[in-house]
């Protein structure tokens, strides 16, 4: 299956590519067999990456930029092996943009990115920027308020604009609920979001009815 999805594996030398890379990774990250297998299955081209030119510099950058200990680095890379195939310049560019856009200091950035590694590779121009711009407009929050939400829930910028945020903002508006609810409920499944939104809508209706009755 790996060869079918990544035919470049056929050109890799076991002695020159695969064994040195896998052996170095196992030692550097203190990986179990299961952890190493998971990484290779998730990123077959990992077998052809150069330790000196790719893997070692990337791990060093991640550990330094995100202030990770060895255990934290291992957990992050095993969960997201794709990071090892990215250019350091691209990840650094995303980090610098997030710091500027959200007003994050280095510790806040590290906390957000470690909790949501896709932020290192999502396109700024095609994904992150339009998404954050939309959330600011839709919720009416300030940049600092949006930043605070993201620090609390780092995955907020990772969710889909078209599949999650736009439909949920529209649902909130239709229910008379503050659209900012899409941020606090961002991790919810659609079913949980709909159920909680229904409860909030009932509160809005009951409050409006009470005001109409009392004349307040």
PDB file of C-alpha atoms in Angstrom:
ATOM      1  CA  UNK A   1       0.000   0.000   0.000  1.00  0.00           C
ATOM      2  CA  UNK A   2       2.826   2.420   0.834  1.00  0.00           C
ATOM      3  CA  UNK A   3       4.450   1.756  -2.545  1.00  0.00           C
ATOM      4  CA  UNK A   4       1.172   2.348  -4.366  1.00  0.00           C
ATOM      5  CA  UNK A   5       0.691   5.704  -2.654  1.00  0.00           C
ATOM      6  CA  UNK A   6       4.348   6.739  -2.800  1.00  0.00           C
ATOM      7  CA  UNK A   7       6.086   5.092  -5.740  1.00  0.00           C
ATOM      8  CA  UNK A   8       9.263   7.064  -5.071  1.00  0.00           C
ATOM      9  CA  UNK A   9       9.985   4.457  -2.396  1.00  0.00           C
ATOM     10  CA  UNK A  10      11.121   2.154  -5.186  1.00  0.00           C
ATOM     11  CA  UNK A  11      14.093   4.428  -5.782  1.00  0.00           C
ATOM     12  CA  UNK A  12      15.252   4.506  -2.158  1.00  0.00           C
ATOM     13  CA  UNK A  13      18.254   2.476  -1.081  1.00  0.00           C
ATOM     14  CA  UNK A  14      17.737   0.393   2.049  1.00  0.00           C
ATOM     15  CA  UNK A  15      21.330   0.900   3.169  1.00  0.00           C
ATOM     16  CA  UNK A  16      21.757   4.507   2.041  1.00  0.00           C
ATOM     17  CA  UNK A  17      18.316   5.912   2.887  1.00  0.00           C
ATOM     18  CA  UNK A  18      15.946   3.791   4.904  1.00  0.00           C
ATOM     19  CA  UNK A  19      18.110   2.169   7.563  1.00  0.00           C
ATOM     20  CA  UNK A  20      20.102   5.303   8.488  1.00  0.00           C
ATOM     21  CA  UNK A  21      16.973   7.482   8.688  1.00  0.00           C
ATOM     22  CA  UNK A  22      14.892   5.017  10.693  1.00  0.00           C
ATOM     23  CA  UNK A  23      17.772   4.153  13.008  1.00  0.00           C
ATOM     24  CA  UNK A  24      18.555   7.803  13.678  1.00  0.00           C
ATOM     25  CA  UNK A  25      14.911   8.651  14.318  1.00  0.00           C
ATOM     26  CA  UNK A  26      14.483   5.729  16.681  1.00  0.00           C
ATOM     27  CA  UNK A  27      17.490   6.852  18.703  1.00  0.00           C
ATOM     28  CA  UNK A  28      16.893  10.611  18.563  1.00  0.00           C
ATOM     29  CA  UNK A  29      13.229  10.436  19.570  1.00  0.00           C
ATOM     30  CA  UNK A  30      13.461   7.236  21.657  1.00  0.00           C
ATOM     31  CA  UNK A  31      10.689   5.752  19.534  1.00  0.00           C
ATOM     32  CA  UNK A  32       8.918   2.481  20.108  1.00  0.00           C
ATOM     33  CA  UNK A  33       8.340   0.152  17.164  1.00  0.00           C
ATOM     34  CA  UNK A  34       4.699   1.255  17.115  1.00  0.00           C
ATOM     35  CA  UNK A  35       5.622   4.935  17.080  1.00  0.00           C
ATOM     36  CA  UNK A  36       8.128   4.497  14.271  1.00  0.00           C
ATOM     37  CA  UNK A  37       5.656   2.434  12.229  1.00  0.00           C
ATOM     38  CA  UNK A  38       2.959   5.052  12.679  1.00  0.00           C
ATOM     39  CA  UNK A  39       5.251   7.764  11.373  1.00  0.00           C
ATOM     40  CA  UNK A  40       6.337   5.812   8.306  1.00  0.00           C
ATOM     41  CA  UNK A  41       2.766   4.825   7.406  1.00  0.00           C
ATOM     42  CA  UNK A  42       1.627   8.422   7.741  1.00  0.00           C
ATOM     43  CA  UNK A  43       4.568   9.807   5.745  1.00  0.00           C
ATOM     44  CA  UNK A  44       6.168   7.157   3.487  1.00  0.00           C
ATOM     45  CA  UNK A  45       8.590   9.704   1.905  1.00  0.00           C
ATOM     46  CA  UNK A  46      10.110   9.968   5.371  1.00  0.00           C
ATOM     47  CA  UNK A  47      12.174   6.913   4.393  1.00  0.00           C
ATOM     48  CA  UNK A  48      13.986   8.962   1.778  1.00  0.00           C
ATOM     49  CA  UNK A  49      14.642  12.108   3.786  1.00  0.00           C
ATOM     50  CA  UNK A  50      18.229  12.944   4.611  1.00  0.00           C
ATOM     51  CA  UNK A  51      19.025  13.010   8.316  1.00  0.00           C
ATOM     52  CA  UNK A  52      21.660  15.705   7.855  1.00  0.00           C
ATOM     53  CA  UNK A  53      19.798  17.885   5.357  1.00  0.00           C
ATOM     54  CA  UNK A  54      16.175  17.419   6.486  1.00  0.00           C
ATOM     55  CA  UNK A  55      15.269  15.503   9.603  1.00  0.00           C
ATOM     56  CA  UNK A  56      17.893  16.669  12.105  1.00  0.00           C
ATOM     57  CA  UNK A  57      17.598  20.409  11.273  1.00  0.00           C
ATOM     58  CA  UNK A  58      13.789  20.229  11.362  1.00  0.00           C
ATOM     59  CA  UNK A  59      13.704  18.543  14.757  1.00  0.00           C
ATOM     60  CA  UNK A  60      16.240  21.024  16.114  1.00  0.00           C
ATOM     61  CA  UNK A  61      14.177  23.960  14.830  1.00  0.00           C
ATOM     62  CA  UNK A  62      10.918  22.598  16.264  1.00  0.00           C
ATOM     63  CA  UNK A  63      12.498  21.979  19.638  1.00  0.00           C
ATOM     64  CA  UNK A  64      14.131  25.393  19.795  1.00  0.00           C
ATOM     65  CA  UNK A  65      11.270  27.481  18.319  1.00  0.00           C
ATOM     66  CA  UNK A  66       8.552  25.826  20.374  1.00  0.00           C
ATOM     67  CA  UNK A  67      10.612  25.295  23.534  1.00  0.00           C
ATOM     68  CA  UNK A  68       9.939  21.555  23.576  1.00  0.00           C
ATOM     69  CA  UNK A  69      11.526  18.936  25.743  1.00  0.00           C
ATOM     70  CA  UNK A  70      12.403  15.562  24.229  1.00  0.00           C
ATOM     71  CA  UNK A  71       9.079  14.017  25.290  1.00  0.00           C
ATOM     72  CA  UNK A  72       7.090  16.914  23.876  1.00  0.00           C
ATOM     73  CA  UNK A  73       8.998  16.792  20.614  1.00  0.00           C
ATOM     74  CA  UNK A  74       8.424  13.064  20.288  1.00  0.00           C
ATOM     75  CA  UNK A  75       4.693  13.407  20.975  1.00  0.00           C
ATOM     76  CA  UNK A  76       4.300  16.168  18.404  1.00  0.00           C
ATOM     77  CA  UNK A  77       6.264  14.508  15.619  1.00  0.00           C
ATOM     78  CA  UNK A  78       4.692  11.069  16.089  1.00  0.00           C
ATOM     79  CA  UNK A  79       1.249  12.660  15.888  1.00  0.00           C
ATOM     80  CA  UNK A  80       2.197  14.869  12.922  1.00  0.00           C
ATOM     81  CA  UNK A  81       5.022  13.220  10.932  1.00  0.00           C
ATOM     82  CA  UNK A  82       4.191  15.571   8.040  1.00  0.00           C
ATOM     83  CA  UNK A  83       6.166  18.237   9.880  1.00  0.00           C
ATOM     84  CA  UNK A  84       9.398  16.449   9.011  1.00  0.00           C
ATOM     85  CA  UNK A  85       8.720  16.944   5.323  1.00  0.00           C
ATOM     86  CA  UNK A  86       8.150  20.691   5.563  1.00  0.00           C
ATOM     87  CA  UNK A  87      10.662  23.412   4.840  1.00  0.00           C
ATOM     88  CA  UNK A  88      11.813  25.188   7.978  1.00  0.00           C
ATOM     89  CA  UNK A  89      11.395  28.515   6.182  1.00  0.00           C
ATOM     90  CA  UNK A  90       7.705  27.844   5.644  1.00  0.00           C
ATOM     91  CA  UNK A  91       7.077  26.920   9.273  1.00  0.00           C
ATOM     92  CA  UNK A  92       9.014  29.934  10.503  1.00  0.00           C
ATOM     93  CA  UNK A  93       7.045  32.179   8.156  1.00  0.00           C
ATOM     94  CA  UNK A  94       3.767  30.869   9.582  1.00  0.00           C
ATOM     95  CA  UNK A  95       5.007  31.380  13.138  1.00  0.00           C
ATOM     96  CA  UNK A  96       6.099  34.943  12.439  1.00  0.00           C
ATOM     97  CA  UNK A  97       2.752  35.718  10.789  1.00  0.00           C
ATOM     98  CA  UNK A  98       0.776  34.324  13.722  1.00  0.00           C
ATOM     99  CA  UNK A  99       2.842  36.377  16.148  1.00  0.00           C
ATOM    100  CA  UNK A 100       2.201  39.571  14.182  1.00  0.00           C
ATOM    101  CA  UNK A 101      -1.437  38.889  13.338  1.00  0.00           C
ATOM    102  CA  UNK A 102      -2.533  37.818  16.792  1.00  0.00           C
ATOM    103  CA  UNK A 103      -0.062  39.752  18.915  1.00  0.00           C
ATOM    104  CA  UNK A 104       1.364  36.592  20.452  1.00  0.00           C
ATOM    105  CA  UNK A 105       4.599  36.488  22.394  1.00  0.00           C
ATOM    106  CA  UNK A 106       6.953  33.532  21.949  1.00  0.00           C
ATOM    107  CA  UNK A 107       5.486  31.535  24.825  1.00  0.00           C
ATOM    108  CA  UNK A 108       1.924  32.088  23.657  1.00  0.00           C
ATOM    109  CA  UNK A 109       2.857  31.134  20.107  1.00  0.00           C
ATOM    110  CA  UNK A 110       4.538  27.947  21.294  1.00  0.00           C
ATOM    111  CA  UNK A 111       1.486  26.993  23.354  1.00  0.00           C
ATOM    112  CA  UNK A 112      -0.869  27.545  20.429  1.00  0.00           C
ATOM    113  CA  UNK A 113       1.237  25.760  17.811  1.00  0.00           C
ATOM    114  CA  UNK A 114       2.106  22.769  19.995  1.00  0.00           C
ATOM    115  CA  UNK A 115      -1.600  22.284  20.673  1.00  0.00           C
ATOM    116  CA  UNK A 116      -2.474  22.729  16.974  1.00  0.00           C
ATOM    117  CA  UNK A 117       0.495  21.763  14.734  1.00  0.00           C
ATOM    118  CA  UNK A 118      -1.423  22.235  11.437  1.00  0.00           C
ATOM    119  CA  UNK A 119      -0.877  25.953  11.982  1.00  0.00           C
ATOM    120  CA  UNK A 120       2.697  25.330  10.850  1.00  0.00           C
ATOM    121  CA  UNK A 121       1.644  24.287   7.350  1.00  0.00           C
ATOM    122  CA  UNK A 122      -1.765  25.793   6.582  1.00  0.00           C
ATOM    123  CA  UNK A 123      -1.467  28.474   3.910  1.00  0.00           C
ATOM    124  CA  UNK A 124      -1.523  31.991   5.327  1.00  0.00           C
ATOM    125  CA  UNK A 125      -2.947  33.636   2.214  1.00  0.00           C
ATOM    126  CA  UNK A 126      -5.406  30.914   1.234  1.00  0.00           C
ATOM    127  CA  UNK A 127      -6.477  29.689   4.657  1.00  0.00           C
ATOM    128  CA  UNK A 128      -5.448  31.441   7.861  1.00  0.00           C
ATOM    129  CA  UNK A 129      -5.772  35.093   6.850  1.00  0.00           C
ATOM    130  CA  UNK A 130      -9.218  34.919   5.215  1.00  0.00           C
ATOM    131  CA  UNK A 131     -10.460  32.750   8.070  1.00  0.00           C
ATOM    132  CA  UNK A 132      -9.352  35.118  10.831  1.00  0.00           C
ATOM    133  CA  UNK A 133     -10.590  38.141   8.872  1.00  0.00           C
ATOM    134  CA  UNK A 134     -13.998  36.502   8.540  1.00  0.00           C
ATOM    135  CA  UNK A 135     -14.185  35.584  12.231  1.00  0.00           C
ATOM    136  CA  UNK A 136     -13.405  39.157  13.243  1.00  0.00           C
ATOM    137  CA  UNK A 137     -16.129  40.525  10.966  1.00  0.00           C
ATOM    138  CA  UNK A 138     -18.700  37.893  11.856  1.00  0.00           C
ATOM    139  CA  UNK A 139     -18.253  38.028  15.616  1.00  0.00           C
ATOM    140  CA  UNK A 140     -17.542  41.738  16.028  1.00  0.00           C
ATOM    141  CA  UNK A 141     -14.681  40.919  18.368  1.00  0.00           C
ATOM    142  CA  UNK A 142     -11.468  42.909  18.591  1.00  0.00           C
ATOM    143  CA  UNK A 143      -8.164  41.363  17.549  1.00  0.00           C
ATOM    144  CA  UNK A 144      -7.137  40.979  21.185  1.00  0.00           C
ATOM    145  CA  UNK A 145     -10.411  39.239  22.040  1.00  0.00           C
ATOM    146  CA  UNK A 146      -9.963  36.823  19.153  1.00  0.00           C
ATOM    147  CA  UNK A 147      -6.390  36.214  20.299  1.00  0.00           C
ATOM    148  CA  UNK A 148      -7.619  35.339  23.792  1.00  0.00           C
ATOM    149  CA  UNK A 149     -10.089  32.829  22.344  1.00  0.00           C
ATOM    150  CA  UNK A 150      -7.316  31.212  20.298  1.00  0.00           C
ATOM    151  CA  UNK A 151      -4.986  30.990  23.284  1.00  0.00           C
ATOM    152  CA  UNK A 152      -7.756  29.143  25.141  1.00  0.00           C
ATOM    153  CA  UNK A 153      -8.701  26.981  22.136  1.00  0.00           C
ATOM    154  CA  UNK A 154      -5.637  26.801  19.845  1.00  0.00           C
ATOM    155  CA  UNK A 155      -7.418  24.711  17.209  1.00  0.00           C
ATOM    156  CA  UNK A 156      -9.749  27.597  16.283  1.00  0.00           C
ATOM    157  CA  UNK A 157      -7.691  28.680  13.232  1.00  0.00           C
ATOM    158  CA  UNK A 158      -7.396  25.078  12.038  1.00  0.00           C
ATOM    159  CA  UNK A 159     -11.089  24.413  11.466  1.00  0.00           C
ATOM    160  CA  UNK A 160     -12.675  24.919   8.049  1.00  0.00           C
ATOM    161  CA  UNK A 161     -14.131  28.307   7.187  1.00  0.00           C
ATOM    162  CA  UNK A 162     -16.628  26.940   4.664  1.00  0.00           C
ATOM    163  CA  UNK A 163     -17.594  23.717   6.413  1.00  0.00           C
ATOM    164  CA  UNK A 164     -17.618  24.906  10.017  1.00  0.00           C
ATOM    165  CA  UNK A 165     -17.589  28.642  10.633  1.00  0.00           C
ATOM    166  CA  UNK A 166     -19.849  30.062   7.915  1.00  0.00           C
ATOM    167  CA  UNK A 167     -22.698  27.582   8.504  1.00  0.00           C
ATOM    168  CA  UNK A 168     -22.449  27.985  12.263  1.00  0.00           C
ATOM    169  CA  UNK A 169     -22.404  31.783  12.152  1.00  0.00           C
ATOM    170  CA  UNK A 170     -25.514  31.680   9.974  1.00  0.00           C
ATOM    171  CA  UNK A 171     -27.154  29.265  12.425  1.00  0.00           C
ATOM    172  CA  UNK A 172     -26.333  31.575  15.345  1.00  0.00           C
ATOM    173  CA  UNK A 173     -27.790  34.600  13.586  1.00  0.00           C
ATOM    174  CA  UNK A 174     -30.947  32.681  12.710  1.00  0.00           C
ATOM    175  CA  UNK A 175     -31.305  31.612  16.343  1.00  0.00           C
ATOM    176  CA  UNK A 176     -30.646  35.097  17.716  1.00  0.00           C
ATOM    177  CA  UNK A 177     -27.486  33.881  19.438  1.00  0.00           C
ATOM    178  CA  UNK A 178     -24.238  35.853  19.632  1.00  0.00           C
ATOM    179  CA  UNK A 179     -22.098  34.669  16.662  1.00  0.00           C
ATOM    180  CA  UNK A 180     -19.045  34.640  18.935  1.00  0.00           C
ATOM    181  CA  UNK A 181     -20.464  31.348  20.174  1.00  0.00           C
ATOM    182  CA  UNK A 182     -18.836  29.712  17.127  1.00  0.00           C
ATOM    183  CA  UNK A 183     -15.457  30.273  18.803  1.00  0.00           C
ATOM    184  CA  UNK A 184     -16.208  28.768  22.201  1.00  0.00           C
ATOM    185  CA  UNK A 185     -17.961  25.864  20.494  1.00  0.00           C
ATOM    186  CA  UNK A 186     -15.397  25.411  17.706  1.00  0.00           C
ATOM    187  CA  UNK A 187     -14.272  21.908  18.809  1.00  0.00           C
ATOM    188  CA  UNK A 188     -17.857  20.608  19.042  1.00  0.00           C
ATOM    189  CA  UNK A 189     -19.201  18.101  16.553  1.00  0.00           C
ATOM    190  CA  UNK A 190     -22.091  19.385  14.458  1.00  0.00           C
ATOM    191  CA  UNK A 191     -24.503  17.351  16.552  1.00  0.00           C
ATOM    192  CA  UNK A 192     -23.255  18.802  19.824  1.00  0.00           C
ATOM    193  CA  UNK A 193     -23.179  22.316  18.384  1.00  0.00           C
ATOM    194  CA  UNK A 194     -26.784  22.031  17.172  1.00  0.00           C
ATOM    195  CA  UNK A 195     -27.948  20.685  20.531  1.00  0.00           C
ATOM    196  CA  UNK A 196     -26.212  23.431  22.532  1.00  0.00           C
ATOM    197  CA  UNK A 197     -27.388  26.099  20.091  1.00  0.00           C
ATOM    198  CA  UNK A 198     -30.934  24.874  20.550  1.00  0.00           C
ATOM    199  CA  UNK A 199     -30.630  25.378  24.300  1.00  0.00           C
ATOM    200  CA  UNK A 200     -29.235  28.880  23.814  1.00  0.00           C
ATOM    201  CA  UNK A 201     -32.053  29.709  21.394  1.00  0.00           C
ATOM    202  CA  UNK A 202     -34.605  28.593  23.991  1.00  0.00           C
ATOM    203  CA  UNK A 203     -33.018  30.952  26.518  1.00  0.00           C
ATOM    204  CA  UNK A 204     -33.152  33.834  24.022  1.00  0.00           C
ATOM    205  CA  UNK A 205     -36.832  33.144  23.281  1.00  0.00           C
ATOM    206  CA  UNK A 206     -37.718  32.807  26.963  1.00  0.00           C
ATOM    207  CA  UNK A 207     -35.910  36.053  27.810  1.00  0.00           C
ATOM    208  CA  UNK A 208     -37.650  37.914  25.011  1.00  0.00           C
ATOM    209  CA  UNK A 209     -41.012  36.553  26.120  1.00  0.00           C
ATOM    210  CA  UNK A 210     -40.396  37.565  29.719  1.00  0.00           C
ATOM    211  CA  UNK A 211     -39.459  41.089  28.679  1.00  0.00           C
ATOM    212  CA  UNK A 212     -42.561  41.371  26.531  1.00  0.00           C
ATOM    213  CA  UNK A 213     -44.702  40.224  29.437  1.00  0.00           C
ATOM    214  CA  UNK A 214     -43.154  42.503  32.045  1.00  0.00           C
ATOM    215  CA  UNK A 215     -42.687  45.436  29.699  1.00  0.00           C
ATOM    216  CA  UNK A 216     -38.980  45.722  30.521  1.00  0.00           C
TER     217      UNK A 216
END
